[in-house]
Short mmCIF file of C-alpha atoms in Angstrom, two decimals:
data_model
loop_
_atom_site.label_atom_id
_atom_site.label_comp_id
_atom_site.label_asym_id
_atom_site.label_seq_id
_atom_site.Cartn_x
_atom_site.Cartn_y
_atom_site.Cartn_z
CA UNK A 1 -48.47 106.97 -61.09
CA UNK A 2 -47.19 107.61 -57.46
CA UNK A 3 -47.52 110.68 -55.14
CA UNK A 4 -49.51 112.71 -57.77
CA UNK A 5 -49.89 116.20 -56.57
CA UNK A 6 -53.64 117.93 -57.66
CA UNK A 7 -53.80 122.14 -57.40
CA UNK A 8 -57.28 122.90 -56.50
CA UNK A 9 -59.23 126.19 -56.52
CA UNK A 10 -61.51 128.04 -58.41
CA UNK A 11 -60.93 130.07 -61.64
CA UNK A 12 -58.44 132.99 -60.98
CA UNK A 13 -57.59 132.82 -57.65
CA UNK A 14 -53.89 131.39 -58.20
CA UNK A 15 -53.72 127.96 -59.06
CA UNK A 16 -51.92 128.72 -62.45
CA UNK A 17 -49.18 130.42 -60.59
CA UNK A 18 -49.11 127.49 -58.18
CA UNK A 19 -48.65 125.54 -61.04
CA UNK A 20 -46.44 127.34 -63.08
CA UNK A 21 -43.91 127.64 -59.67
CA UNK A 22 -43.46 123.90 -59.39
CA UNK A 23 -42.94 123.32 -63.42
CA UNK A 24 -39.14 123.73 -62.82
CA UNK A 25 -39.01 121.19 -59.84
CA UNK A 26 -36.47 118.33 -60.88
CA UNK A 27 -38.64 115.02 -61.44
CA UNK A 28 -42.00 116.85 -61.92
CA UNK A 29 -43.95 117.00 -64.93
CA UNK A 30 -46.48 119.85 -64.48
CA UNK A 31 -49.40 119.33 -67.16
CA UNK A 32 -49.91 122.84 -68.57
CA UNK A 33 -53.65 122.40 -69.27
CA UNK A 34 -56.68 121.90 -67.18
CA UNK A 35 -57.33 118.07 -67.76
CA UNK A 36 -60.68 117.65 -67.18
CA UNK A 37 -61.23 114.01 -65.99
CA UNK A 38 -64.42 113.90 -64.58
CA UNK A 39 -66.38 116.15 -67.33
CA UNK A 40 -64.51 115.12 -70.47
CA UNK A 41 -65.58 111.17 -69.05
CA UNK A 42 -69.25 111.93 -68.50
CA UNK A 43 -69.32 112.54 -64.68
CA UNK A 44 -71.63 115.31 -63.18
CA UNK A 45 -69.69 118.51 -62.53
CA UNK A 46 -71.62 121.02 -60.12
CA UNK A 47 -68.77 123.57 -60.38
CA UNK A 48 -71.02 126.59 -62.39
CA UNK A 49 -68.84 127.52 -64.88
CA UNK A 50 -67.95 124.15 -65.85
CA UNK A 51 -71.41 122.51 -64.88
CA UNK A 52 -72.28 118.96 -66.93
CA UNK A 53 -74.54 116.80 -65.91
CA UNK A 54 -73.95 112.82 -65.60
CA UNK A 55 -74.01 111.12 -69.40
CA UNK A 56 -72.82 107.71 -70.99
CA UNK A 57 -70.34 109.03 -73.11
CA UNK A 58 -68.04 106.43 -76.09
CA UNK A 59 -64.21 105.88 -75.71
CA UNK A 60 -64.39 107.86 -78.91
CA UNK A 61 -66.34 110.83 -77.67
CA UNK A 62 -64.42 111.00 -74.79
CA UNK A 63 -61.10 111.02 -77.31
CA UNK A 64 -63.15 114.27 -79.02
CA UNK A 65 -63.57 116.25 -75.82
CA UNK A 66 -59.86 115.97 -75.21
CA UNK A 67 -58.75 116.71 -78.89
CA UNK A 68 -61.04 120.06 -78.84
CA UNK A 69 -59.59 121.14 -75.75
CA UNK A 70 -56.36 120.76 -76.86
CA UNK A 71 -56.61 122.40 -80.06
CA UNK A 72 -58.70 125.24 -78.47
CA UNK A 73 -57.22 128.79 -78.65
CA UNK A 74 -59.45 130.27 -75.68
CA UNK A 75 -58.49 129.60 -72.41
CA UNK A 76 -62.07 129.27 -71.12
CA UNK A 77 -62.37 126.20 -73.18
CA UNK A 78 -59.00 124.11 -72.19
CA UNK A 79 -56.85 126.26 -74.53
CA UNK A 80 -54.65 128.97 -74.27
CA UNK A 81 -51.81 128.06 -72.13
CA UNK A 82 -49.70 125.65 -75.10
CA UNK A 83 -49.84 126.81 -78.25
CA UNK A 84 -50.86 124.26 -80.81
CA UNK A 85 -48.47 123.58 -82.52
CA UNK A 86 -46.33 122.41 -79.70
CA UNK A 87 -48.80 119.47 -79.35
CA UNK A 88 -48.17 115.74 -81.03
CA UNK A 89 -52.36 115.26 -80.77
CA UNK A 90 -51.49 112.07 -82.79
CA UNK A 91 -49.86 110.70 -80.95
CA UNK A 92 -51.75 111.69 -77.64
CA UNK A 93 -54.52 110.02 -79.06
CA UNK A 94 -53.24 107.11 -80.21
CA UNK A 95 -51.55 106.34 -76.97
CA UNK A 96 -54.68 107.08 -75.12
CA UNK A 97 -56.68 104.78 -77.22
CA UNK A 98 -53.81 102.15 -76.45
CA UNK A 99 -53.88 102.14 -73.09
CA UNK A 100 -57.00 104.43 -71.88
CA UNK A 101 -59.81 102.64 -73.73
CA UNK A 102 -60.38 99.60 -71.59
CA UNK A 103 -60.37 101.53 -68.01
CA UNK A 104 -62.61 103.60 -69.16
CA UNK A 105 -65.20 100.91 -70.37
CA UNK A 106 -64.21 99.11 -67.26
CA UNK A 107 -65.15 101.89 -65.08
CA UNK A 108 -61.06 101.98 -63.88
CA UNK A 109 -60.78 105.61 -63.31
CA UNK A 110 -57.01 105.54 -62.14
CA UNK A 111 -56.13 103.39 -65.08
CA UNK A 112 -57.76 106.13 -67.33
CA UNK A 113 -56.03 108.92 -66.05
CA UNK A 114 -52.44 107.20 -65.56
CA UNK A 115 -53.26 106.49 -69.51
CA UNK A 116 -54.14 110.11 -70.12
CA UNK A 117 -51.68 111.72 -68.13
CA UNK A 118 -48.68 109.89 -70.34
CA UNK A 119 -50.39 110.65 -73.27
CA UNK A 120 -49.53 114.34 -72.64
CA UNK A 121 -46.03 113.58 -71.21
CA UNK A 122 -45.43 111.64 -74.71
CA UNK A 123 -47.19 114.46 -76.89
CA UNK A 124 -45.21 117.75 -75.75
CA UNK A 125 -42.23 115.44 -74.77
CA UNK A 126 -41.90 112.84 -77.62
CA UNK A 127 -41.20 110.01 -75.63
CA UNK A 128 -42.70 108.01 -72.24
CA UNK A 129 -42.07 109.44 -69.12
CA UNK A 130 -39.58 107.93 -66.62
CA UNK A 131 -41.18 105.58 -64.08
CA UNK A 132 -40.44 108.36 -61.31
CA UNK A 133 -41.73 111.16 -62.14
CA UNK A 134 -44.41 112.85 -60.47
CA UNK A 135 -47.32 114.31 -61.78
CA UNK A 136 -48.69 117.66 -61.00
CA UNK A 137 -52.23 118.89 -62.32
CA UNK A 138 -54.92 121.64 -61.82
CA UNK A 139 -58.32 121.57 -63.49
CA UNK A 140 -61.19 123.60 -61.11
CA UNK A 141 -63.32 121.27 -60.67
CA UNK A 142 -61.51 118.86 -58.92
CA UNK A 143 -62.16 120.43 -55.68
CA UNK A 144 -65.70 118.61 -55.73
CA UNK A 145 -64.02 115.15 -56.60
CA UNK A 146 -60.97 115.32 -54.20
CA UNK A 147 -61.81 112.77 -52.31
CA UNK A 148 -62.50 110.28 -55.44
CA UNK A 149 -58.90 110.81 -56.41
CA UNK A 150 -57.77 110.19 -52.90
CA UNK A 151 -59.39 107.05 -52.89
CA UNK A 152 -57.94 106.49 -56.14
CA UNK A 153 -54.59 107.94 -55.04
CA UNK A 154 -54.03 107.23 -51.49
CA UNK A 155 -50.52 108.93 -51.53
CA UNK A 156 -52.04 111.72 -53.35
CA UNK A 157 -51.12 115.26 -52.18
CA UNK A 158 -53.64 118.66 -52.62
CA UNK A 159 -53.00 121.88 -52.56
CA UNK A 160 -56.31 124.16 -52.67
CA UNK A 161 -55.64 128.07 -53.37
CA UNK A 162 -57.99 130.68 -52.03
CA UNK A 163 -58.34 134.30 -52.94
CA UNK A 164 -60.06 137.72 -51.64
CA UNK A 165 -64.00 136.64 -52.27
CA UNK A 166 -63.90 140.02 -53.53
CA UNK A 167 -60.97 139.55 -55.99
CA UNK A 168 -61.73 136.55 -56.89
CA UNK A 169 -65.37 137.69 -57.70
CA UNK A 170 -63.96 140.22 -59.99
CA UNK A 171 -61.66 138.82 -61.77
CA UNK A 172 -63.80 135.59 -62.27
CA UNK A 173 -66.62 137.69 -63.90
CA UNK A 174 -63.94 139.25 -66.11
CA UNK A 175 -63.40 136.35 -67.35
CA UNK A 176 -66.58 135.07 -68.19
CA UNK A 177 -67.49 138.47 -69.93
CA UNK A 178 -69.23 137.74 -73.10
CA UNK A 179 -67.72 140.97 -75.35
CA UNK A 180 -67.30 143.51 -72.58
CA UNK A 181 -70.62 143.13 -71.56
CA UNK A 182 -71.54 142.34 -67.84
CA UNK A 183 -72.78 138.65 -66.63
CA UNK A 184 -74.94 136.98 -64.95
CA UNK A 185 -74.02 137.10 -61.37
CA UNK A 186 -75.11 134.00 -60.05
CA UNK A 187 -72.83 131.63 -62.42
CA UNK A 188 -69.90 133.01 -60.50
CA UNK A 189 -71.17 133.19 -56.91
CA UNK A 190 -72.51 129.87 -57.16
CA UNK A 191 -68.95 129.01 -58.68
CA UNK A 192 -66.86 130.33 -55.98
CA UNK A 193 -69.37 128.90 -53.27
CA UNK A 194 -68.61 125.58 -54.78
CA UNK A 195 -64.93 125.99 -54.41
CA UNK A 196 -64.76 127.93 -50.94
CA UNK A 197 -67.07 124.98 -49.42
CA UNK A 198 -64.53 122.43 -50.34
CA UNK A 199 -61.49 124.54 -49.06
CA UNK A 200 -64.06 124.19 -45.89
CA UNK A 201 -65.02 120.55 -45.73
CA UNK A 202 -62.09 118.39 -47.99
CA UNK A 203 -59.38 118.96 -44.76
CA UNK A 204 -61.96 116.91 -42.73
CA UNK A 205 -61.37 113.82 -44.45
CA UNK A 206 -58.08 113.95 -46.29
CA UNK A 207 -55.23 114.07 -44.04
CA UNK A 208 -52.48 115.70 -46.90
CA UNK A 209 -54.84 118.73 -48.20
CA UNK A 210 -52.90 122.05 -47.44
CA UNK A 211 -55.04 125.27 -47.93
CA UNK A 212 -53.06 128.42 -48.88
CA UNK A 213 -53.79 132.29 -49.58
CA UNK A 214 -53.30 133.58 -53.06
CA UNK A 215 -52.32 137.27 -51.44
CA UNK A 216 -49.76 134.87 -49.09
CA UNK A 217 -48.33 133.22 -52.34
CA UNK A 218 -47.19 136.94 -54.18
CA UNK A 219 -46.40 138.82 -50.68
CA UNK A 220 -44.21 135.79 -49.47
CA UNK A 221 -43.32 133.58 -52.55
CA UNK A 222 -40.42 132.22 -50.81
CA UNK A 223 -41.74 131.41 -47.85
CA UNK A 224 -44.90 129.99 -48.76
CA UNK A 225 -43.02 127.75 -51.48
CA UNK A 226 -40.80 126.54 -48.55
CA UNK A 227 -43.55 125.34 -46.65
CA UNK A 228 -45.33 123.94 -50.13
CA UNK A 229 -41.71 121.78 -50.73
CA UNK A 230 -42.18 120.56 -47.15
CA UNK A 231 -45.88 119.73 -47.82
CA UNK A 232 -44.49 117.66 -50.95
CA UNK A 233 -41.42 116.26 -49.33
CA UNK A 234 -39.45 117.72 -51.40
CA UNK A 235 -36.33 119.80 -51.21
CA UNK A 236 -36.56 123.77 -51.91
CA UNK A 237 -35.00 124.74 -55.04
CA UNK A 238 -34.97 128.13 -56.26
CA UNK A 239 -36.30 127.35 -59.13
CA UNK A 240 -39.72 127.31 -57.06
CA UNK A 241 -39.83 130.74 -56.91
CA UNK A 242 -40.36 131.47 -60.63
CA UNK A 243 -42.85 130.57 -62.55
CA UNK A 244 -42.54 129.08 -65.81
CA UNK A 245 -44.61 126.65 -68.28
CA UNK A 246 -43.19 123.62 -69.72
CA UNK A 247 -39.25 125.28 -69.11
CA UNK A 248 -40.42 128.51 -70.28
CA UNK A 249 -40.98 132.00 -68.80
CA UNK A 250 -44.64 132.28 -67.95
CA UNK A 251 -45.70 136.12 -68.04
CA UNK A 252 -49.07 135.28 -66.02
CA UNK A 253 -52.91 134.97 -67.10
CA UNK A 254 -54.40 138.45 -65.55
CA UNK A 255 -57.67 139.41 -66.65
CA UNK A 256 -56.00 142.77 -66.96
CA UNK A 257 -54.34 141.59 -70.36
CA UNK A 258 -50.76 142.53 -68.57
CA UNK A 259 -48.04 140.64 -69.11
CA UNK A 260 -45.43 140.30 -66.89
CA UNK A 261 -42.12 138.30 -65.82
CA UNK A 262 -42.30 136.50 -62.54
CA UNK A 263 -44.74 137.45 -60.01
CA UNK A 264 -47.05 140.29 -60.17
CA UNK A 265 -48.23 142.06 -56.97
CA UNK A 266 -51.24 144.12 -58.74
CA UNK A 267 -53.80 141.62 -58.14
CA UNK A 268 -53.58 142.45 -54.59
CA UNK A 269 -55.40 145.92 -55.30
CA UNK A 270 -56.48 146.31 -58.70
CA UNK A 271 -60.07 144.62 -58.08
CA UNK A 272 -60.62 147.54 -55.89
CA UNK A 273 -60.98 149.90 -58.34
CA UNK A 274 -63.14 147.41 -60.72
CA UNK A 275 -65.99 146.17 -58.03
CA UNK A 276 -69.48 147.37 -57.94
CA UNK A 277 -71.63 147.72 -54.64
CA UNK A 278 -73.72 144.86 -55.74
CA UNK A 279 -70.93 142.10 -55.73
CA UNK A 280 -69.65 144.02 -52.12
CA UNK A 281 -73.31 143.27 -50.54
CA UNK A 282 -73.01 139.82 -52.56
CA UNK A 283 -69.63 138.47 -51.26
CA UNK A 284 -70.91 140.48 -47.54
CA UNK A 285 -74.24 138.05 -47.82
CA UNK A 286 -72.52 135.05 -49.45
CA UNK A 287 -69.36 134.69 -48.17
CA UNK A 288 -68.86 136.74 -45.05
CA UNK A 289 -67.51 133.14 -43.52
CA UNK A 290 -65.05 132.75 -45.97
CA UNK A 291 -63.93 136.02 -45.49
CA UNK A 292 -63.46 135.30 -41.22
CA UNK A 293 -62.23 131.98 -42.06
CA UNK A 294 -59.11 132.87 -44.11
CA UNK A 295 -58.87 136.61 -42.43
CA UNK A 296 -60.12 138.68 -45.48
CA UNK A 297 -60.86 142.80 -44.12
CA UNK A 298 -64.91 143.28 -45.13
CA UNK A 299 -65.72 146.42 -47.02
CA UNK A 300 -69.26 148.12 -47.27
CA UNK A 301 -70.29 150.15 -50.54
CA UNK A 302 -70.40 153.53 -51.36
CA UNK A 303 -73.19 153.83 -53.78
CA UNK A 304 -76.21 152.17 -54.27
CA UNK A 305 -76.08 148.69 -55.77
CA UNK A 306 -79.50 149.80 -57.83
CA UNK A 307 -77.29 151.99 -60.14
CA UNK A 308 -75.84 149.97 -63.44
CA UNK A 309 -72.73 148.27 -64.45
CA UNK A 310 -71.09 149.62 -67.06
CA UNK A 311 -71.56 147.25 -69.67
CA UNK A 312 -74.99 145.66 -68.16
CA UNK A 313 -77.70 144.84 -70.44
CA UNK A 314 -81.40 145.50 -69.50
CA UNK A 315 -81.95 141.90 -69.11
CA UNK A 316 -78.98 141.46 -66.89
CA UNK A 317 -79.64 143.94 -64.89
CA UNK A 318 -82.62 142.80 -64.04
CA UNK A 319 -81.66 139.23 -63.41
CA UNK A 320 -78.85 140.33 -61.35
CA UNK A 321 -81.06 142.69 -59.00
CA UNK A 322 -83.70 139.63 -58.94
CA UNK A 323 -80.91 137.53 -57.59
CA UNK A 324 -79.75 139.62 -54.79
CA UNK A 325 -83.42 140.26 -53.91
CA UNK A 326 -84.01 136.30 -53.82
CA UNK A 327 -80.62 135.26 -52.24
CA UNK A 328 -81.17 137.67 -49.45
CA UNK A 329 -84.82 136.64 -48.56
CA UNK A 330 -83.54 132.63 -48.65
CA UNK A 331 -80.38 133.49 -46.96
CA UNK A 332 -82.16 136.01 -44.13
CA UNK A 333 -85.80 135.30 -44.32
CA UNK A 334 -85.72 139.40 -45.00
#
């Protein structure tokens, strides 16, 4: 597998639309899930939502994570972007048990995922992929383990999306909502502090890592994809500037339930409608770098943070207050 190209970034703050703009790019194959190397092998994850520690884990338990992933209808777990049906999971398996089973007892990560990666090309596909092609994939945690795969793929390139901390803090505990009712917090601070720190720190030691806006992406598609097909040495086709999965119109992931054809430009100011003065002070105390770093306006609250969420539990509303109370004493000594 040559010049594999890994989207980075945390949950919804663009990397599916980064994705879903290169699946059209001639010699590409753009895997349409999240593939989960590092977790579904037994590796300790620190990203929140995903978090696993470090286990010994069978060829054949390994084979299970993948199959439920596949086969699961919930995006949250794996599923949700390919239906079903569209899946050979035999063969996937089968293929990966050919040619996946002894890098992974031999501790050959690249072999693995080379095995893994044409598993899915022969499942949705029906056949082995050219020698060629080029591989693009995005799973959120791989942020934390860019550098492995550089070292694994030296010709590698990355391309890390970040979003509004405030936006991205919305729409991220929309989708964690358990049935409408409001989260815990600190799952998706300490989720989006995990990603943010390696849009920070992976530049510093791999030379092709290119860190773009999400709000840069929708306001200037073209240009933006123009300077990703230069990142890529590529040429720019059109077809980069419409996002589709496996050939097919994609009509977007928002948290909003919306569907839509191309590019929508409502995540820009929806979230402002949606946040509560506790995740304002949160991002203001957590994040107020990333926000100067990548040139994000800071906003102040209204109201006071101590009044409820809608949909905010007793128990969560308590753990939530506790947690800005805490953070702020570590993080200011106040």
């Amino acid at each position: 597998m040559e010049k594999p190209v890994f989207i980075l970034g945390s949950h919804k703050s663009g990397t599916s639309l980064m994705r879903n703009l290169l699946d059209g790019v001639p010699d590409f194959f753009v895997v349409p899930i999240e593939m989960h190397f590092f977790e579904y092998t037994g590796l300790w994850v620190d990203y929140a939502i995903r978090r696993s520690l470090p286990v010994n884990l069978t060829f054949e338990q390994v084979l299970e994570h993948i199959k439920k992933a596949i086969t699961a209808t919930d995006q949250k777990f794996g599923g949700g972007s390919v239906e079903t049906e569209q899946w050979d999971i035999a063969r996937l398996l089968n293929h990966l048990a050919k040619l996946g089973r002894e890098p992974f007892e031999n501790g050959d990560y690249r072999g693995f995922i080379n095995a893994y990666m044409e598993a899915i090309y022969l499942a949705l596909k029906g056949e082995l992929p050219p020698k060629s092609i080029r591989y693009v994939e995005k799973t959120v945690e791989n942020a934390e383990f860019a550098c492995f795969l550089n070292k694994l793929y030296p010709d590698a390139k990355f391309i890390h999306i970040v979003r509004n901390p405030y936006a991205a803090l919305v729409s991220t505990r929309k989708f964690i909502a358990l049935h409408g009712n409001y989260p815990y917090l600190g799952t998706v601070l300490d989720a989006l502090e995990n990603s943010y720190y390696h849009a920070f720190c992976n530049p510093l030691c791999i030379e092709d890592y290119l860190v773009l806006r999400y709000e840069d992406l929708i306001q200037q598609t073209e240009s933006i994809m123009r300077q990703v097909a230069s990142f890529l040495e590529i040429p720019f086709e059109n077809v980069m500037l419409y996002p589709t999965t496996l050939g097919m119109e994609w009509q977007g992931n928002s948290m909003s339930g919306q569907r839509f054809n191309g590019i929508s430009t409502d995540p820009l100011t929806v979230w402002k409608d949606e946040i509560h003065p506790l995740e304002i002070e949160l991002v203001n105390l957590l994040l107020h770098h990333v926000l100067n770093k990548f040139g994000y306006e800071k906003i102040h609250p209204s109201y006071s943070l101590y009044l409820p969420v809608k949909g905010e539990k007793v128990r969560k509303y308590v753990a939530n207050r506790f947690y800005w109370l805490s953070t702020k004493v570590r993080r200011t000594g106040l």
